[in-house]
PDB file of C-alpha atoms in Angstrom:
ATOM      1  CA  MET A 260      89.928  75.222  87.111  1.00 89.00           C
ATOM      2  CA  LEU A 261      90.811  76.331  90.669  1.00 97.00           C
ATOM      3  CA  SER A 262      92.194  74.520  93.435  1.00 98.00           C
ATOM      4  CA  ILE A 263      90.824  76.357  97.126  1.00 98.00           C
ATOM      5  CA  ILE A 264      92.776  75.842  99.929  1.00 98.00           C
ATOM      6  CA  ILE A 265      91.524  76.948 103.487  1.00 98.00           C
ATOM      7  CA  PRO A 266      93.839  76.145 106.468  1.00 97.00           C
ATOM      8  CA  ALA A 267      91.734  76.072 109.752  1.00 97.00           C
ATOM      9  CA  TYR A 268      91.923  75.437 113.175  1.00 96.00           C
ATOM     10  CA  ASN A 269      88.359  75.064 115.933  1.00 95.00           C
ATOM     11  CA  GLU A 270      86.334  77.374 112.785  1.00 95.00           C
ATOM     12  CA  SER A 271      83.117  75.366 113.773  1.00 95.00           C
ATOM     13  CA  LYS A 272      81.677  78.543 113.647  1.00 93.00           C
ATOM     14  CA  ARG A 273      82.965  80.304 110.426  1.00 94.00           C
ATOM     15  CA  ILE A 274      83.954  77.113 108.334  1.00 96.00           C
ATOM     16  CA  GLY A 275      80.011  76.760 107.260  1.00 96.00           C
ATOM     17  CA  ALA A 276      79.643  79.992 105.866  1.00 95.00           C
ATOM     18  CA  THR A 277      83.413  80.732 104.350  1.00 97.00           C
ATOM     19  CA  LEU A 278      82.545  77.349 102.111  1.00 98.00           C
ATOM     20  CA  GLU A 279      79.240  78.373 101.079  1.00 97.00           C
ATOM     21  CA  ALA A 280      80.858  81.525  99.908  1.00 97.00           C
ATOM     22  CA  LEU A 281      83.936  80.278  97.860  1.00 98.00           C
ATOM     23  CA  HIS A 282      81.010  77.585  96.454  1.00 98.00           C
ATOM     24  CA  GLU A 283      78.997  80.439  95.156  1.00 97.00           C
ATOM     25  CA  ALA A 284      82.181  82.556  93.802  1.00 97.00           C
ATOM     26  CA  ALA A 285      83.266  79.262  92.071  1.00 97.00           C
ATOM     27  CA  ARG A 286      80.201  78.332  90.320  1.00 97.00           C
ATOM     28  CA  ALA A 287      79.302  81.614  89.063  1.00 96.00           C
ATOM     29  CA  LEU A 288      82.952  81.134  87.350  1.00 95.00           C
ATOM     30  CA  GLY A 289      81.564  78.289  85.922  1.00 94.00           C
ATOM     31  CA  GLN A 290      85.304  76.524  85.595  1.00 91.00           C
ATOM     32  CA  PRO A 291      85.689  73.133  87.480  1.00 96.00           C
ATOM     33  CA  TYR A 292      87.013  73.847  91.500  1.00 98.00           C
ATOM     34  CA  GLU A 293      87.714  72.069  94.391  1.00 98.00           C
ATOM     35  CA  LEU A 294      87.378  72.788  98.214  1.00 98.00           C
ATOM     36  CA  ILE A 295      90.373  71.625 100.634  1.00 98.00           C
ATOM     37  CA  VAL A 296      90.220  72.377 104.311  1.00 98.00           C
ATOM     38  CA  VAL A 297      93.457  71.359 105.565  1.00 98.00           C
ATOM     39  CA  ASP A 298      91.796  70.503 109.179  1.00 97.00           C
ATOM     40  CA  ASP A 299      94.664  71.121 111.563  1.00 96.00           C
ATOM     41  CA  ALA A 300      93.815  69.492 114.856  1.00 93.00           C
ATOM     42  CA  SER A 301      91.195  70.864 115.377  1.00 95.00           C
ATOM     43  CA  ASP A 302      88.830  69.190 118.406  1.00 93.00           C
ATOM     44  CA  ASP A 303      85.385  71.268 117.592  1.00 92.00           C
ATOM     45  CA  GLY A 304      83.629  69.430 114.806  1.00 93.00           C
ATOM     46  CA  THR A 305      85.580  71.520 111.964  1.00 97.00           C
ATOM     47  CA  ALA A 306      86.262  68.868 109.343  1.00 96.00           C
ATOM     48  CA  ALA A 307      82.680  66.879 109.890  1.00 97.00           C
ATOM     49  CA  LEU A 308      81.369  70.726 108.965  1.00 97.00           C
ATOM     50  CA  ALA A 309      83.524  70.684 106.311  1.00 98.00           C
ATOM     51  CA  ARG A 310      82.702  67.749 104.586  1.00 98.00           C
ATOM     52  CA  ALA A 311      78.762  68.881 104.890  1.00 97.00           C
ATOM     53  CA  HIS A 312      79.608  71.551 103.038  1.00 97.00           C
ATOM     54  CA  GLY A 313      81.068  70.026  99.976  1.00 97.00           C
ATOM     55  CA  ALA A 314      84.875  70.045 101.180  1.00 98.00           C
ATOM     56  CA  THR A 315      87.891  67.693 100.671  1.00 98.00           C
ATOM     57  CA  VAL A 316      89.103  67.559 104.259  1.00 98.00           C
ATOM     58  CA  GLU A 317      92.878  66.933 104.764  1.00 97.00           C
ATOM     59  CA  SER A 318      94.000  66.010 108.624  1.00 97.00           C
ATOM     60  CA  VAL A 319      97.367  67.488 109.896  1.00 97.00           C
ATOM     61  CA  ARG A 320      98.981  67.908 113.296  1.00 96.00           C
ATOM     62  CA  LEU A 321     101.081  70.926 112.819  1.00 95.00           C
ATOM     63  CA  ARG A 322      99.831  73.995 114.105  1.00 94.00           C
ATOM     64  CA  HIS A 323     102.145  76.254 111.509  1.00 95.00           C
ATOM     65  CA  ILE A 324      99.977  77.749 109.351  1.00 96.00           C
ATOM     66  CA  ALA A 325     102.430  77.680 106.553  1.00 97.00           C
ATOM     67  CA  ALA A 326     103.065  74.258 106.444  1.00 97.00           C
ATOM     68  CA  THR A 327      99.194  73.534 106.611  1.00 98.00           C
ATOM     69  CA  ARG A 328      98.780  75.934 103.791  1.00 98.00           C
ATOM     70  CA  ASN A 329     101.708  73.727 101.912  1.00 98.00           C
ATOM     71  CA  ALA A 330      99.687  70.508 102.815  1.00 98.00           C
ATOM     72  CA  GLY A 331      96.589  71.966 101.135  1.00 98.00           C
ATOM     73  CA  ALA A 332      98.687  72.970  98.033  1.00 98.00           C
ATOM     74  CA  ALA A 333     100.313  68.887  98.075  1.00 97.00           C
ATOM     75  CA  ARG A 334      96.674  67.668  98.164  1.00 97.00           C
ATOM     76  CA  ALA A 335      95.701  70.001  95.142  1.00 98.00           C
ATOM     77  CA  ARG A 336      94.838  68.150  91.831  1.00 97.00           C
ATOM     78  CA  TYR A 337      94.278  71.628  89.546  1.00 97.00           C
ATOM     79  CA  ASP A 338      97.583  74.319  88.960  1.00 97.00           C
ATOM     80  CA  HIS A 339      95.917  77.266  90.039  1.00 98.00           C
ATOM     81  CA  LEU A 340      95.950  78.219  93.833  1.00 98.00           C
ATOM     82  CA  VAL A 341      94.021  80.372  96.457  1.00 98.00           C
ATOM     83  CA  PHE A 342      94.549  80.381  99.713  1.00 98.00           C
ATOM     84  CA  VAL A 343      91.665  81.397 101.552  1.00 98.00           C
ATOM     85  CA  ASP A 344      91.550  82.304 105.545  1.00 97.00           C
ATOM     86  CA  ALA A 345      88.261  80.356 107.202  1.00 96.00           C
ATOM     87  CA  ASP A 346      87.165  83.579 108.569  1.00 95.00           C
ATOM     88  CA  THR A 347      87.536  85.324 104.780  1.00 97.00           C
ATOM     89  CA  ARG A 348      84.520  85.846 102.181  1.00 96.00           C
ATOM     90  CA  VAL A 349      85.188  86.143  98.668  1.00 97.00           C
ATOM     91  CA  PRO A 350      83.084  87.656  96.395  1.00 97.00           C
ATOM     92  CA  ALA A 351      82.726  86.071  92.827  1.00 97.00           C
ATOM     93  CA  GLU A 352      84.434  89.370  90.758  1.00 98.00           C
ATOM     94  CA  THR A 353      87.544  88.796  93.307  1.00 98.00           C
ATOM     95  CA  LEU A 354      87.781  85.309  92.440  1.00 98.00           C
ATOM     96  CA  GLY A 355      87.403  85.857  89.072  1.00 98.00           C
ATOM     97  CA  ALA A 356      90.024  88.583  88.433  1.00 98.00           C
ATOM     98  CA  ALA A 357      92.584  85.746  90.148  1.00 98.00           C
ATOM     99  CA  LEU A 358      91.942  83.704  87.760  1.00 98.00           C
ATOM    100  CA  ALA A 359      92.096  86.128  84.654  1.00 98.00           C
ATOM    101  CA  ALA A 360      94.949  87.767  86.526  1.00 98.00           C
ATOM    102  CA  MET A 361      96.567  84.223  86.420  1.00 98.00           C
ATOM    103  CA  ARG A 362      95.399  83.021  83.095  1.00 97.00           C
ATOM    104  CA  ALA A 363      97.335  86.429  81.884  1.00 97.00           C
ATOM    105  CA  GLY A 364     100.713  85.641  82.865  1.00 97.00           C
ATOM    106  CA  ALA A 365     100.990  86.565  86.684  1.00 98.00           C
ATOM    107  CA  VAL A 366     102.428  84.259  89.059  1.00 98.00           C
ATOM    108  CA  GLY A 367     100.225  85.061  91.872  1.00 98.00           C
ATOM    109  CA  GLY A 368      98.863  87.627  94.111  1.00 98.00           C
ATOM    110  CA  GLY A 369      96.623  88.709  96.659  1.00 98.00           C
ATOM    111  CA  ALA A 370      94.124  91.559  96.906  1.00 98.00           C
ATOM    112  CA  VAL A 371      92.838  94.377  98.756  1.00 97.00           C
ATOM    113  CA  VAL A 372      91.191  93.442 102.407  1.00 97.00           C
ATOM    114  CA  ARG A 373      88.122  94.824 104.160  1.00 96.00           C
ATOM    115  CA  PHE A 374      86.984  94.061 107.637  1.00 94.00           C
ATOM    116  CA  ASP A 375      83.784  91.711 107.642  1.00 89.00           C
ATOM    117  CA  GLY A 376      82.183  93.944 110.457  1.00 81.00           C
ATOM    118  CA  ASP A 377      82.184  96.626 112.741  1.00 82.00           C
ATOM    119  CA  VAL A 378      85.965  97.630 114.641  1.00 83.00           C
ATOM    120  CA  PRO A 379      87.447 100.264 116.266  1.00 84.00           C
ATOM    121  CA  VAL A 380      89.570 103.466 114.404  1.00 87.00           C
ATOM    122  CA  GLY A 381      92.418 101.787 114.940  1.00 85.00           C
ATOM    123  CA  PRO A 382      92.136  99.132 113.589  1.00 86.00           C
ATOM    124  CA  ARG A 383      90.400 100.511 110.640  1.00 89.00           C
ATOM    125  CA  LEU A 384      93.003 102.614 110.278  1.00 90.00           C
ATOM    126  CA  GLY A 385      95.625  99.970 110.442  1.00 87.00           C
ATOM    127  CA  LEU A 386      93.833  98.073 107.318  1.00 92.00           C
ATOM    128  CA  TRP A 387      93.550 101.521 105.732  1.00 93.00           C
ATOM    129  CA  THR A 388      97.864 101.690 106.026  1.00 92.00           C
ATOM    130  CA  TRP A 389      97.734  98.157 104.939  1.00 92.00           C
ATOM    131  CA  ASN A 390      96.016  98.308 102.178  1.00 95.00           C
ATOM    132  CA  ARG A 391      97.859 101.217 100.625  1.00 95.00           C
ATOM    133  CA  VAL A 392     101.794  99.788 101.604  1.00 93.00           C
ATOM    134  CA  ALA A 393     100.684  96.218 100.237  1.00 94.00           C
ATOM    135  CA  ARG A 394      99.695  97.768  96.555  1.00 94.00           C
ATOM    136  CA  VAL A 395     103.472  99.620  96.467  1.00 95.00           C
ATOM    137  CA  CYS A 396     105.306  96.603  97.716  1.00 94.00           C
ATOM    138  CA  ARG A 397     103.049  94.275  96.295  1.00 96.00           C
ATOM    139  CA  TRP A 398     102.580  91.715  99.135  1.00 96.00           C
ATOM    140  CA  ALA A 399      99.531  89.444  99.321  1.00 97.00           C
ATOM    141  CA  ALA A 400      97.466  89.753 103.054  1.00 96.00           C
ATOM    142  CA  GLY A 401      97.486  86.408 104.298  1.00 94.00           C
ATOM    143  CA  CYS A 402      93.910  85.851 104.224  1.00 96.00           C
ATOM    144  CA  PHE A 403      94.198  85.792 100.487  1.00 98.00           C
ATOM    145  CA  VAL A 404      96.728  84.614  98.316  1.00 98.00           C
ATOM    146  CA  PHE A 405      96.706  83.155  94.609  1.00 98.00           C
ATOM    147  CA  ALA A 406      99.192  81.429  92.980  1.00 98.00           C
ATOM    148  CA  ARG A 407      99.990  79.462  89.890  1.00 98.00           C
ATOM    149  CA  ARG A 408     101.422  76.149  90.891  1.00 98.00           C
ATOM    150  CA  GLU A 409     104.660  75.727  88.756  1.00 98.00           C
ATOM    151  CA  PRO A 410     106.153  79.513  90.549  1.00 98.00           C
ATOM    152  CA  PHE A 411     104.557  78.658  93.768  1.00 98.00           C
ATOM    153  CA  GLU A 412     106.766  75.237  93.954  1.00 98.00           C
ATOM    154  CA  ARG A 413     109.831  76.748  92.125  1.00 98.00           C
ATOM    155  CA  VAL A 414     110.080  79.043  95.070  1.00 98.00           C
ATOM    156  CA  GLY A 415     109.699  76.071  98.230  1.00 98.00           C
ATOM    157  CA  GLY A 416     105.966  77.192  98.575  1.00 98.00           C
ATOM    158  CA  PHE A 417     104.945  79.154 102.378  1.00 98.00           C
ATOM    159  CA  ASP A 418     108.537  78.898 104.600  1.00 97.00           C
ATOM    160  CA  GLU A 419     108.049  76.946 107.072  1.00 97.00           C
ATOM    161  CA  ALA A 420     110.882  78.699 109.011  1.00 96.00           C
ATOM    162  CA  TYR A 421     108.095  81.470 109.919  1.00 95.00           C
ATOM    163  CA  PHE A 422     105.422  80.908 112.086  1.00 94.00           C
ATOM    164  CA  ALA A 423     103.827  84.482 110.467  1.00 93.00           C
ATOM    165  CA  GLY A 424     104.396  86.613 107.736  1.00 93.00           C
ATOM    166  CA  GLU A 425     105.119  83.601 105.862  1.00 96.00           C
ATOM    167  CA  GLU A 426     102.575  85.505 103.057  1.00 96.00           C
ATOM    168  CA  LEU A 427     105.038  88.423 102.752  1.00 95.00           C
ATOM    169  CA  ARG A 428     108.381  86.025 102.357  1.00 96.00           C
ATOM    170  CA  LEU A 429     106.334  84.581  99.534  1.00 98.00           C
ATOM    171  CA  SER A 430     105.152  87.511  97.848  1.00 98.00           C
ATOM    172  CA  GLN A 431     108.769  88.552  97.578  1.00 96.00           C
ATOM    173  CA  ALA A 432     110.107  85.044  96.275  1.00 97.00           C
ATOM    174  CA  MET A 433     107.300  85.118  93.848  1.00 97.00           C
ATOM    175  CA  ARG A 434     107.852  88.594  92.190  1.00 97.00           C
ATOM    176  CA  ARG A 435     111.486  87.288  91.544  1.00 96.00           C
ATOM    177  CA  CYS A 436     109.670  84.449  89.353  1.00 96.00           C
ATOM    178  CA  GLY A 437     107.377  87.151  87.364  1.00 97.00           C
ATOM    179  CA  ARG A 438     104.388  89.551  87.950  1.00 98.00           C
ATOM    180  CA  PHE A 439     102.785  89.465  90.935  1.00 98.00           C
ATOM    181  CA  VAL A 440      99.503  91.334  91.573  1.00 98.00           C
ATOM    182  CA  ILE A 441      97.889  92.941  94.119  1.00 98.00           C
ATOM    183  CA  LEU A 442      94.090  93.277  92.747  1.00 98.00           C
ATOM    184  CA  ARG A 443      91.670  96.071  93.215  1.00 96.00           C
ATOM    185  CA  GLU A 444      88.945  93.582  93.738  1.00 98.00           C
ATOM    186  CA  ALA A 445      88.448  92.861  97.914  1.00 98.00           C
ATOM    187  CA  VAL A 446      88.427  90.045 100.187  1.00 98.00           C
ATOM    188  CA  LEU A 447      86.206  90.332 103.536  1.00 97.00           C
ATOM    189  CA  THR A 448      87.977  89.003 106.291  1.00 95.00           C
ATOM    190  CA  SER A 449      86.902  89.009 109.897  1.00 92.00           C
ATOM    191  CA  PRO A 450      88.300  92.170 112.141  1.00 88.00           C
ATOM    192  CA  ARG A 451      88.010  89.046 115.358  1.00 86.00           C
ATOM    193  CA  LYS A 452      91.003  89.051 116.637  1.00 81.00           C
ATOM    194  CA  PHE A 453      90.993  92.771 116.979  1.00 79.00           C
ATOM    195  CA  HIS A 454      88.189  92.238 119.257  1.00 73.00           C
ATOM    196  CA  VAL A 455      90.893  90.398 121.795  1.00 77.00           C
ATOM    197  CA  TYR A 456      94.202  91.589 120.845  1.00 74.00           C
ATOM    198  CA  SER A 457      94.836  95.301 120.846  1.00 78.00           C
ATOM    199  CA  ILE A 458      95.823  97.406 117.818  1.00 76.00           C
ATOM    200  CA  GLY A 459      99.197  97.985 120.667  1.00 78.00           C
ATOM    201  CA  SER A 460     100.293  94.700 120.407  1.00 84.00           C
ATOM    202  CA  TYR A 461     100.489  94.478 116.726  1.00 80.00           C
ATOM    203  CA  LEU A 462     102.402  97.259 116.943  1.00 80.00           C
ATOM    204  CA  LYS A 463     104.468  95.899 119.365  1.00 85.00           C
ATOM    205  CA  LEU A 464     105.210  92.528 117.470  1.00 84.00           C
ATOM    206  CA  PHE A 465     105.647  95.130 114.113  1.00 81.00           C
ATOM    207  CA  VAL A 466     108.483  97.025 116.530  1.00 85.00           C
ATOM    208  CA  LEU A 467     110.053  93.193 117.710  1.00 84.00           C
ATOM    209  CA  THR A 468     109.985  92.149 113.633  1.00 87.00           C
ATOM    210  CA  VAL A 469     111.870  95.354 113.094  1.00 81.00           C
ATOM    211  CA  LEU A 470     114.354  94.872 115.604  1.00 82.00           C
ATOM    212  CA  THR A 471     114.923  91.097 115.621  1.00 86.00           C
ATOM    213  CA  PHE A 472     115.075  90.782 111.454  1.00 80.00           C
ATOM    214  CA  GLY A 473     112.114  88.913 111.469  1.00 86.00           C
ATOM    215  CA  TRP A 474     113.553  85.685 114.072  1.00 89.00           C
ATOM    216  CA  VAL A 475     110.221  86.928 116.337  1.00 91.00           C
ATOM    217  CA  LEU A 476     108.273  85.531 113.912  1.00 91.00           C
ATOM    218  CA  ARG A 477     110.209  82.309 113.770  1.00 91.00           C
ATOM    219  CA  ARG A 478     108.869  81.662 117.242  1.00 89.00           C
ATOM    220  CA  ARG A 479     104.890  80.476 117.848  1.00 89.00           C
ATOM    221  CA  GLU A 480     105.062  81.172 121.400  1.00 89.00           C
ATOM    222  CA  SER A 481     105.176  84.686 120.199  1.00 85.00           C
ATOM    223  CA  LEU A 482     102.394  85.088 118.422  1.00 86.00           C
ATOM    224  CA  PRO A 483      98.995  84.470 120.085  1.00 88.00           C
ATOM    225  CA  GLN A 484      97.379  86.293 117.969  1.00 84.00           C
ATOM    226  CA  TRP A 485      97.693  83.254 115.367  1.00 82.00           C
ATOM    227  CA  TYR A 486      98.010  80.618 118.002  1.00 82.00           C
ATOM    228  CA  ALA A 487      96.343  81.225 120.984  1.00 80.00           C
ATOM    229  CA  ASP A 488      92.604  80.066 121.128  1.00 71.00           C
ATOM    230  CA  GLU A 489      91.571  83.309 122.288  1.00 55.00           C
ATOM    231  CA  ARG A 490      91.789  84.744 119.100  1.00 52.00           C
ATOM    232  CA  HIS A 491      88.223  83.081 118.138  1.00 54.00           C
TER     233      HIS A 491
END
């Protein structure tokens, strides 16, 4: 049984396709499931579209991705939690592999990430590097994270001290609870941010993160790639 949680802010252009893909994947498993869209202060009809596509909507006004995901987990009815970004498509085989991993004892995990569309060489190389580092370090990408409820709650869920990178902290915390896996199966995520923000801006943020020991990730105003409207 799956609770699939989708945080969303002004995602009317993509939420319908994301939800339909999730319905298709979940139905293929033949298990009870629910889709929960956590609508975080959208003003573009995201909530109405989510309801029209069969999702339960939890409305919040947080503008904080970690807190938004935690709000969805608190609303969830089932003990197998899957967090999916609103611009990410999850194939049935990937969702099935996540459920199988949790049933086999994994506390949680993530998946390989691929871009859903054409992107320049720089972002492609960056994603290629990320996928290999993530498998070695067992870091889940934020666009797709799964977890069993008990260990997720034991570590306190996503760390709300952070406005980005919270999925890495969750990965590290849950690894201390048990087996945390990165699936070989992939999810497809939108490259839209890279049409607005250069790969150089992400490299700069990485350097600042290292130099400030992660402190920059605690400041929303330092993270336009996640919080500015232009990211759409």
